[in-house]
Amino acid sequence: MNDDELLKRLTALEDLEAIRRLHYRYISCLDNLEFARALDCFWDDAEVEVRKSGVLKGKENFSRIYLVTLAVRKERHDAHMAIEPVITVDGDTAKGDWVIYMLFSVPKIEWVQGRNECEYRKVDGEWKISKLKFTRTLASSPELFP
């Protein structure tokens, strides 16, 4: 293996790890009720679709999901887990598919399983989310699904 091939492989591994850390930071922001900070994980022209929201293009349009809908929560009564990522990096773009679990403790203990289907873009060495679609796939109660 020559130096160019080694550098390409190293860059791909670093990009993969940067995307994982980005997504974990996003999930951590949701868990810690830092909804404005969660928006920093997205490019300004990103697209977001959460359950029945439809596709919302541009941070200005989808920010209401985070700053209005989610921000009504003032106390932590849930937790998120992002597991089993399948991430494919192709230069300065990438796709990722994550299994998401949400655990709720109020008003009773319940859970939701879903998927984050994402696209990522790297600009000037920084990865951010360019597209995120969250779909519920299973839940502990019928009213939580879909």
Coordinates of N, CA, C and O in Angstrom, one line a residue:
M1 N 0.9 -1.2 0.0 CA 0.0 0.0 0.0 C 0.9 1.2 0.0 O 1.8 1.4 0.8
N2 N 0.6 2.2 -0.9 CA 1.4 3.4 -1.0 C 0.9 4.5 -0.1 O -0.2 4.3 0.5
D3 N 1.6 5.6 0.1 CA 1.2 6.6 1.0 C -0.2 7.2 0.6 O -1.0 7.6 1.5
D4 N -0.5 7.4 -0.7 CA -1.8 8.0 -1.1 C -2.9 7.1 -0.7 O -3.9 7.5 -0.2
E5 N -2.7 5.8 -0.8 CA -3.8 4.8 -0.5 C -4.0 4.8 1.1 O -5.1 4.8 1.5
L6 N -2.9 4.9 1.8 CA -3.0 4.9 3.2 C -3.6 6.2 3.7 O -4.5 6.1 4.6
L7 N -3.3 7.3 3.1 CA -3.9 8.6 3.5 C -5.4 8.5 3.2 O -6.3 9.0 4.0
K8 N -5.8 8.0 2.1 CA -7.3 7.8 1.7 C -8.0 7.0 2.7 O -9.1 7.4 3.2
R9 N -7.4 5.9 3.1 CA -8.0 5.0 4.1 C -8.1 5.7 5.5 O -9.2 5.6 6.2
L10 N -7.1 6.4 5.9 CA -7.1 7.1 7.2 C -8.2 8.2 7.1 O -8.9 8.4 8.1
T11 N -8.3 9.0 6.1 CA -9.3 10.0 5.9 C -10.7 9.4 6.0 O -11.5 10.0 6.7
A12 N -10.9 8.3 5.4 CA -12.2 7.7 5.4 C -12.6 7.2 6.9 O -13.7 7.4 7.3
L13 N -11.6 6.7 7.6 CA -11.8 6.3 9.0 C -12.1 7.6 9.9 O -13.0 7.5 10.7
E14 N -11.4 8.6 9.7 CA -11.6 9.9 10.4 C -13.0 10.4 10.1 O -13.7 10.9 11.0
D15 N -13.4 10.4 8.8 CA -14.7 10.9 8.5 C -15.8 10.1 9.1 O -16.8 10.6 9.6
L16 N -15.6 8.8 9.1 CA -16.6 7.9 9.7 C -16.8 8.2 11.2 O -17.9 8.3 11.7
E17 N -15.7 8.4 11.9 CA -15.7 8.7 13.3 C -16.3 10.1 13.5 O -17.1 10.3 14.5
A18 N -16.0 11.0 12.7 CA -16.6 12.4 12.9 C -18.1 12.4 12.7 O -18.8 13.0 13.4
I19 N -18.6 11.5 11.8 CA -20.0 11.4 11.5 C -20.7 10.8 12.8 O -21.7 11.2 13.2
R20 N -20.1 9.7 13.3 CA -20.6 9.1 14.5 C -20.7 10.1 15.6 O -21.7 10.2 16.3
R21 N -19.6 10.8 15.9 CA -19.6 11.8 17.0 C -20.7 12.9 16.7 O -21.3 13.3 17.7
L22 N -20.8 13.3 15.5 CA -21.8 14.3 15.2 C -23.2 13.8 15.6 O -24.0 14.5 16.2
H23 N -23.5 12.6 15.2 CA -24.9 12.1 15.4 C -25.1 11.8 16.9 O -26.2 12.1 17.4
Y24 N -24.1 11.4 17.6 CA -24.2 11.2 19.0 C -24.3 12.5 19.8 O -25.1 12.6 20.7
R25 N -23.7 13.6 19.3 CA -23.9 14.9 19.8 C -25.3 15.4 19.6 O -25.9 15.9 20.5
Y26 N -25.9 15.1 18.4 CA -27.3 15.5 18.2 C -28.2 14.8 19.2 O -29.0 15.4 19.8
I27 N -28.0 13.5 19.4 CA -28.8 12.7 20.3 C -28.6 13.2 21.7 O -29.6 13.4 22.5
S28 N -27.4 13.5 22.1 CA -27.1 14.1 23.4 C -27.9 15.4 23.6 O -28.4 15.7 24.7
C29 N -27.9 16.2 22.6 CA -28.6 17.5 22.7 C -30.1 17.3 23.0 O -30.7 18.0 23.8
L30 N -30.7 16.3 22.3 CA -32.1 16.0 22.6 C -32.3 15.5 24.0 O -33.3 15.9 24.7
D31 N -31.4 14.6 24.5 CA -31.6 14.1 25.8 C -31.4 15.2 26.9 O -32.0 15.1 27.9
N32 N -30.5 16.2 26.6 CA -30.3 17.2 27.6 C -31.1 18.5 27.4 O -30.8 19.5 28.0
L33 N -32.1 18.4 26.6 CA -33.1 19.5 26.3 C -32.3 20.7 25.8 O -32.8 21.9 26.0
E34 N -31.3 20.5 25.0 CA -30.5 21.6 24.4 C -30.9 21.7 22.9 O -30.2 21.4 22.0
F35 N -32.2 22.1 22.6 CA -32.7 22.0 21.3 C -32.1 23.0 20.3 O -32.0 22.7 19.2
A36 N -31.8 24.2 20.8 CA -31.1 25.2 20.0 C -29.7 24.6 19.5 O -29.3 24.8 18.4
R37 N -29.0 24.0 20.5 CA -27.7 23.4 20.2 C -27.9 22.2 19.2 O -27.0 22.0 18.4
A38 N -29.0 21.5 19.3 CA -29.2 20.4 18.3 C -29.2 20.9 16.9 O -28.7 20.3 16.0
L39 N -29.8 22.1 16.7 CA -29.8 22.7 15.4 C -28.4 23.0 14.8 O -28.3 23.0 13.6
D40 N -27.4 23.2 15.6 CA -26.1 23.4 15.2 C -25.5 22.2 14.5 O -24.5 22.3 13.8
C41 N -26.1 21.0 14.6 CA -25.7 19.8 13.9 C -26.1 19.8 12.5 O -25.7 18.9 11.7
F42 N -26.9 20.7 12.0 CA -27.5 20.8 10.7 C -26.9 21.9 9.8 O -26.6 23.0 10.4
W43 N -26.8 21.7 8.5 CA -26.5 22.8 7.6 C -27.8 23.6 7.5 O -28.9 23.1 7.7
D44 N -27.6 24.9 7.2 CA -28.7 25.8 7.0 C -29.7 25.4 6.0 O -30.9 25.6 6.1
D45 N -29.3 24.6 4.9 CA -30.2 24.2 3.9 C -30.6 22.8 4.0 O -31.2 22.1 3.1
A46 N -30.5 22.2 5.2 CA -30.8 20.8 5.5 C -32.3 20.6 5.3 O -33.1 21.5 5.3
E47 N -32.7 19.3 5.2 CA -34.1 18.9 5.2 C -34.3 18.0 6.4 O -33.5 17.1 6.7
V48 N -35.5 18.1 7.0 CA -35.8 17.3 8.2 C -37.3 16.9 8.0 O -38.2 17.6 7.6
E49 N -37.5 15.6 8.3 CA -38.8 15.0 8.3 C -38.9 14.2 9.5 O -38.2 13.2 9.7
V50 N -39.8 14.6 10.5 CA -40.0 13.8 11.7 C -41.5 13.4 11.8 O -42.4 14.3 11.8
R51 N -41.7 12.1 11.7 CA -43.0 11.5 11.8 C -43.9 12.2 10.7 O -43.7 12.0 9.6
K52 N -44.9 12.9 11.2 CA -45.9 13.5 10.2 C -45.7 14.9 9.9 O -46.6 15.6 9.4
S53 N -44.5 15.4 10.1 CA -44.2 16.8 9.8 C -44.1 17.2 8.3 O -44.2 18.3 8.0
G54 N -44.0 16.2 7.5 CA -43.7 16.4 6.1 C -42.2 16.8 6.0 O -41.5 17.0 7.0
V55 N -41.7 17.0 4.8 CA -40.4 17.4 4.6 C -40.3 18.9 4.7 O -40.9 19.7 4.1
L56 N -39.4 19.3 5.7 CA -39.2 20.7 5.9 C -37.8 21.1 5.5 O -36.8 20.5 6.0
K57 N -37.7 22.0 4.5 CA -36.4 22.4 3.9 C -35.9 23.7 4.5 O -36.7 24.7 4.6
G58 N -34.7 23.7 5.0 CA -34.1 24.9 5.5 C -34.3 24.9 7.0 O -35.3 24.7 7.6
K59 N -33.2 25.3 7.7 CA -33.2 25.3 9.2 C -34.2 26.3 9.7 O -34.9 26.0 10.7
E60 N -34.5 27.3 9.0 CA -35.5 28.3 9.4 C -36.9 27.6 9.5 O -37.7 27.9 10.4
N61 N -37.2 26.7 8.6 CA -38.5 26.0 8.6 C -38.6 24.8 9.5 O -39.6 24.6 10.2
F62 N -37.5 24.0 9.7 CA -37.6 22.9 10.6 C -37.2 23.2 12.0 O -37.5 22.4 12.9
S63 N -36.7 24.4 12.3 CA -36.3 24.7 13.7 C -37.5 24.7 14.6 O -37.3 24.5 15.8
R64 N -38.7 24.9 14.1 CA -39.9 24.9 15.0 C -40.1 23.6 15.7 O -40.6 23.5 16.8
I65 N -39.7 22.5 15.0 CA -39.8 21.2 15.6 C -39.0 21.2 16.9 O -39.4 20.7 17.9
Y66 N -37.8 21.8 16.9 CA -36.9 21.7 18.0 C -37.2 22.9 19.0 O -37.2 22.6 20.2
L67 N -37.5 24.1 18.5 CA -37.6 25.2 19.4 C -39.0 25.5 19.9 O -39.2 26.2 20.9
V68 N -40.0 24.8 19.3 CA -41.4 24.9 19.7 C -41.9 23.6 20.2 O -42.2 23.4 21.4
T69 N -42.0 22.6 19.3 CA -42.6 21.3 19.7 C -41.9 20.6 20.8 O -42.4 20.2 21.8
L70 N -40.6 20.4 20.6 CA -39.8 19.7 21.6 C -39.4 20.6 22.8 O -39.3 20.1 23.9
A71 N -39.3 21.9 22.6 CA -38.9 22.7 23.7 C -39.9 22.9 24.8 O -39.6 23.5 25.8
V72 N -41.1 22.4 24.6 CA -42.1 22.5 25.7 C -41.7 21.6 26.9 O -42.2 21.8 28.0
R73 N -40.8 20.7 26.6 CA -40.3 19.8 27.7 C -39.3 20.6 28.5 O -38.3 21.0 27.9
K74 N -39.6 20.8 29.7 CA -38.7 21.5 30.6 C -37.9 20.6 31.5 O -37.0 21.0 32.2
E75 N -38.3 19.4 31.6 CA -37.7 18.4 32.5 C -37.4 17.1 31.6 O -38.2 16.8 30.7
R76 N -36.4 16.4 32.0 CA -36.1 15.2 31.3 C -36.9 14.0 31.8 O -36.9 13.7 33.0
H77 N -37.7 13.4 30.9 CA -38.5 12.2 31.2 C -38.3 11.2 30.1 O -39.1 10.3 30.1
D78 N -37.3 11.4 29.3 CA -37.0 10.4 28.2 C -35.5 10.4 28.0 O -34.7 11.1 28.5
A79 N -35.2 9.4 27.2 CA -33.8 9.2 26.8 C -33.8 8.6 25.4 O -34.7 7.9 25.0
H80 N -32.7 8.9 24.7 CA -32.6 8.4 23.3 C -31.4 7.5 23.2 O -30.4 7.8 23.9
M81 N -31.4 6.5 22.4 CA -30.3 5.7 22.1 C -30.2 5.6 20.6 O -31.2 5.2 19.9
A82 N -29.0 5.9 20.0 CA -28.8 5.7 18.6 C -27.8 4.6 18.5 O -26.7 4.6 19.0
I83 N -28.2 3.5 17.9 CA -27.4 2.3 17.8 C -27.4 1.7 16.4 O -28.1 2.1 15.5
E84 N -26.5 0.7 16.2 CA -26.3 0.0 15.0 C -26.2 0.9 13.7 O -26.9 0.7 12.7
P85 N -25.3 1.9 13.8 CA -25.2 2.7 12.6 C -24.6 2.0 11.4 O -23.7 1.2 11.5
V86 N -25.2 2.3 10.2 CA -24.6 1.8 9.0 C -24.3 3.1 8.2 O -25.2 3.8 7.8
I87 N -23.0 3.4 8.1 CA -22.6 4.7 7.5 C -21.7 4.4 6.3 O -20.8 3.6 6.4
T88 N -22.1 5.1 5.2 CA -21.3 5.0 4.0 C -20.8 6.3 3.6 O -21.6 7.3 3.4
V89 N -19.5 6.5 3.5 CA -18.8 7.7 3.2 C -18.4 7.7 1.7 O -17.8 6.7 1.3
D90 N -18.7 8.8 1.0 CA -18.3 8.9 -0.4 C -17.8 10.3 -0.6 O -18.5 11.3 -0.9
G91 N -16.5 10.5 -0.3 CA -15.9 11.8 -0.4 C -16.4 12.7 0.6 O -16.2 12.5 1.8
D92 N -17.0 13.8 0.2 CA -17.5 14.8 1.2 C -19.0 14.7 1.4 O -19.6 15.6 2.0
T93 N -19.6 13.5 1.1 CA -20.9 13.2 1.4 C -21.0 11.8 2.0 O -20.1 11.0 1.9
A94 N -22.0 11.6 2.8 CA -22.2 10.3 3.4 C -23.7 10.0 3.7 O -24.5 11.0 3.7
K95 N -24.0 8.8 3.9 CA -25.4 8.4 4.3 C -25.2 7.5 5.5 O -24.3 6.8 5.7
G96 N -26.2 7.7 6.4 CA -26.2 6.9 7.6 C -27.6 6.4 8.0 O -28.6 7.1 7.7
D97 N -27.7 5.3 8.5 CA -29.0 4.7 8.9 C -28.8 4.2 10.3 O -27.9 3.4 10.6
W98 N -29.6 4.7 11.3 CA -29.5 4.4 12.7 C -30.8 3.8 13.2 O -31.8 4.3 12.9
V99 N -30.6 2.9 14.2 CA -31.8 2.4 14.9 C -31.9 3.4 16.2 O -30.9 3.6 16.8
I100 N -33.0 3.9 16.4 CA -33.2 4.8 17.5 C -34.2 4.2 18.5 O -35.3 3.7 18.1
Y101 N -33.9 4.3 19.8 CA -34.8 3.9 20.8 C -35.0 5.2 21.7 O -34.1 5.8 22.1
M102 N -36.3 5.4 22.0 CA -36.7 6.4 23.0 C -37.4 5.8 24.1 O -38.3 5.0 23.9
L103 N -36.9 6.1 25.3 CA -37.5 5.5 26.5 C -38.2 6.7 27.3 O -37.5 7.7 27.5
F104 N -39.4 6.5 27.7 CA -40.2 7.5 28.4 C -40.5 7.0 29.8 O -40.9 5.9 30.0
S105 N -40.5 7.9 30.8 CA -40.8 7.5 32.1 C -42.0 8.2 32.7 O -42.5 7.9 33.7
V106 N -42.5 9.2 32.0 CA -43.7 10.0 32.4 C -44.7 10.1 31.3 O -44.3 10.4 30.1
P107 N -45.9 9.8 31.4 CA -46.6 9.5 32.6 C -46.5 8.0 33.1 O -46.8 7.7 34.2
K108 N -46.0 7.2 32.1 CA -45.7 5.8 32.5 C -44.5 5.4 31.7 O -44.1 6.0 30.7
I109 N -43.9 4.3 32.0 CA -42.7 3.8 31.3 C -43.2 3.2 30.0 O -44.0 2.3 29.9
E110 N -42.6 3.7 28.9 CA -43.0 3.3 27.5 C -41.7 3.4 26.7 O -40.8 4.1 27.1
W111 N -41.8 2.9 25.5 CA -40.6 3.0 24.6 C -41.1 3.1 23.1 O -42.2 2.7 22.8
V112 N -40.3 3.7 22.3 CA -40.5 3.8 20.9 C -39.2 3.4 20.2 O -38.1 3.8 20.6
Q113 N -39.4 2.6 19.1 CA -38.3 2.3 18.2 C -38.5 3.0 16.9 O -39.6 3.1 16.5
G114 N -37.4 3.5 16.3 CA -37.5 4.1 15.1 C -36.2 4.1 14.3 O -35.2 3.4 14.7
R115 N -36.2 4.8 13.2 CA -35.0 4.9 12.4 C -34.7 6.4 12.0 O -35.6 7.1 11.7
N116 N -33.4 6.7 12.1 CA -32.9 8.0 11.5 C -32.2 7.6 10.2 O -31.2 6.9 10.3
E117 N -32.8 8.1 9.1 CA -32.1 7.9 7.8 C -31.5 9.3 7.6 O -32.3 10.3 7.5
C118 N -30.2 9.4 7.4 CA -29.5 10.6 7.3 C -28.6 10.7 6.1 O -28.1 9.7 5.6
E119 N -28.4 12.0 5.7 CA -27.4 12.3 4.8 C -26.5 13.4 5.4 O -27.0 14.2 6.2
Y120 N -25.2 13.3 5.2 CA -24.3 14.2 5.8 C -23.4 14.9 4.7 O -23.2 14.3 3.6
R121 N -22.9 16.1 5.0 CA -22.1 16.8 4.0 C -20.9 17.4 4.8 O -21.1 17.9 5.9
K122 N -19.7 17.3 4.2 CA -18.5 17.9 4.8 C -18.2 19.2 4.0 O -18.0 19.1 2.8
V123 N -18.1 20.3 4.7 CA -17.6 21.5 4.1 C -16.5 22.1 4.9 O -16.7 22.2 6.1
D124 N -15.4 22.4 4.3 CA -14.2 23.0 5.0 C -13.8 22.1 6.2 O -13.5 22.6 7.2
G125 N -13.9 20.8 6.0 CA -13.5 19.9 7.0 C -14.5 19.6 8.1 O -14.2 18.8 9.0
E126 N -15.7 20.2 8.0 CA -16.7 20.0 9.0 C -17.9 19.2 8.5 O -18.5 19.6 7.5
W127 N -18.3 18.1 9.2 CA -19.4 17.3 8.9 C -20.6 17.9 9.6 O -20.6 18.2 10.8
K128 N -21.8 18.0 8.9 CA -23.1 18.3 9.5 C -24.1 17.5 8.8 O -23.9 17.0 7.7
I129 N -25.3 17.4 9.4 CA -26.4 16.7 8.8 C -27.0 17.6 7.7 O -27.4 18.7 7.9
S130 N -27.2 17.0 6.5 CA -27.9 17.7 5.4 C -29.3 17.2 5.2 O -30.1 17.8 4.6
K131 N -29.6 16.0 5.7 CA -31.0 15.4 5.6 C -31.2 14.5 6.8 O -30.3 13.6 7.1
L132 N -32.3 14.6 7.4 CA -32.7 13.6 8.5 C -34.1 13.3 8.4 O -35.0 14.2 8.3
K133 N -34.4 12.0 8.4 CA -35.8 11.5 8.4 C -35.9 10.5 9.5 O -35.2 9.5 9.6
F134 N -36.8 10.9 10.5 CA -37.1 10.0 11.6 C -38.5 9.3 11.4 O -39.5 10.0 11.1
T135 N -38.5 8.0 11.4 CA -39.7 7.2 11.3 C -39.8 6.3 12.4 O -38.9 5.5 12.8
R136 N -41.0 6.2 13.1 CA -41.2 5.3 14.1 C -41.5 3.9 13.5 O -42.3 3.8 12.5
T137 N -41.0 2.8 14.0 CA -41.2 1.5 13.4 C -41.8 0.5 14.4 O -42.4 -0.5 14.0
L138 N -41.8 0.9 15.7 CA -42.4 0.0 16.7 C -42.5 0.7 18.0 O -41.8 1.7 18.2
A139 N -43.5 0.4 18.8 CA -43.7 1.1 20.1 C -44.3 0.1 21.1 O -45.0 -0.9 20.8
S140 N -44.2 0.5 22.4 CA -44.8 -0.3 23.5 C -46.3 -0.1 23.5 O -47.0 -1.0 24.1
S141 N -46.8 0.9 23.0 CA -48.3 1.2 23.0 C -48.8 1.6 21.6 O -48.1 2.3 20.9
P142 N -49.9 1.1 21.2 CA -50.4 1.4 19.9 C -50.6 2.9 19.6 O -50.3 3.4 18.5
E143 N -50.9 3.7 20.6 CA -51.0 5.2 20.4 C -49.7 5.9 20.1 O -49.7 7.0 19.7
L144 N -48.6 5.2 20.4 CA -47.3 5.8 20.1 C -46.8 5.4 18.7 O -45.7 5.9 18.3
F145 N -47.5 4.6 18.0 CA -47.1 4.1 16.7 C -48.2 4.4 15.7 O -49.3 4.0 16.0
P146 N -47.9 4.9 14.6 CA -46.6 5.4 14.1 C -46.4 6.7 14.5 O -46.6 7.7 14.5

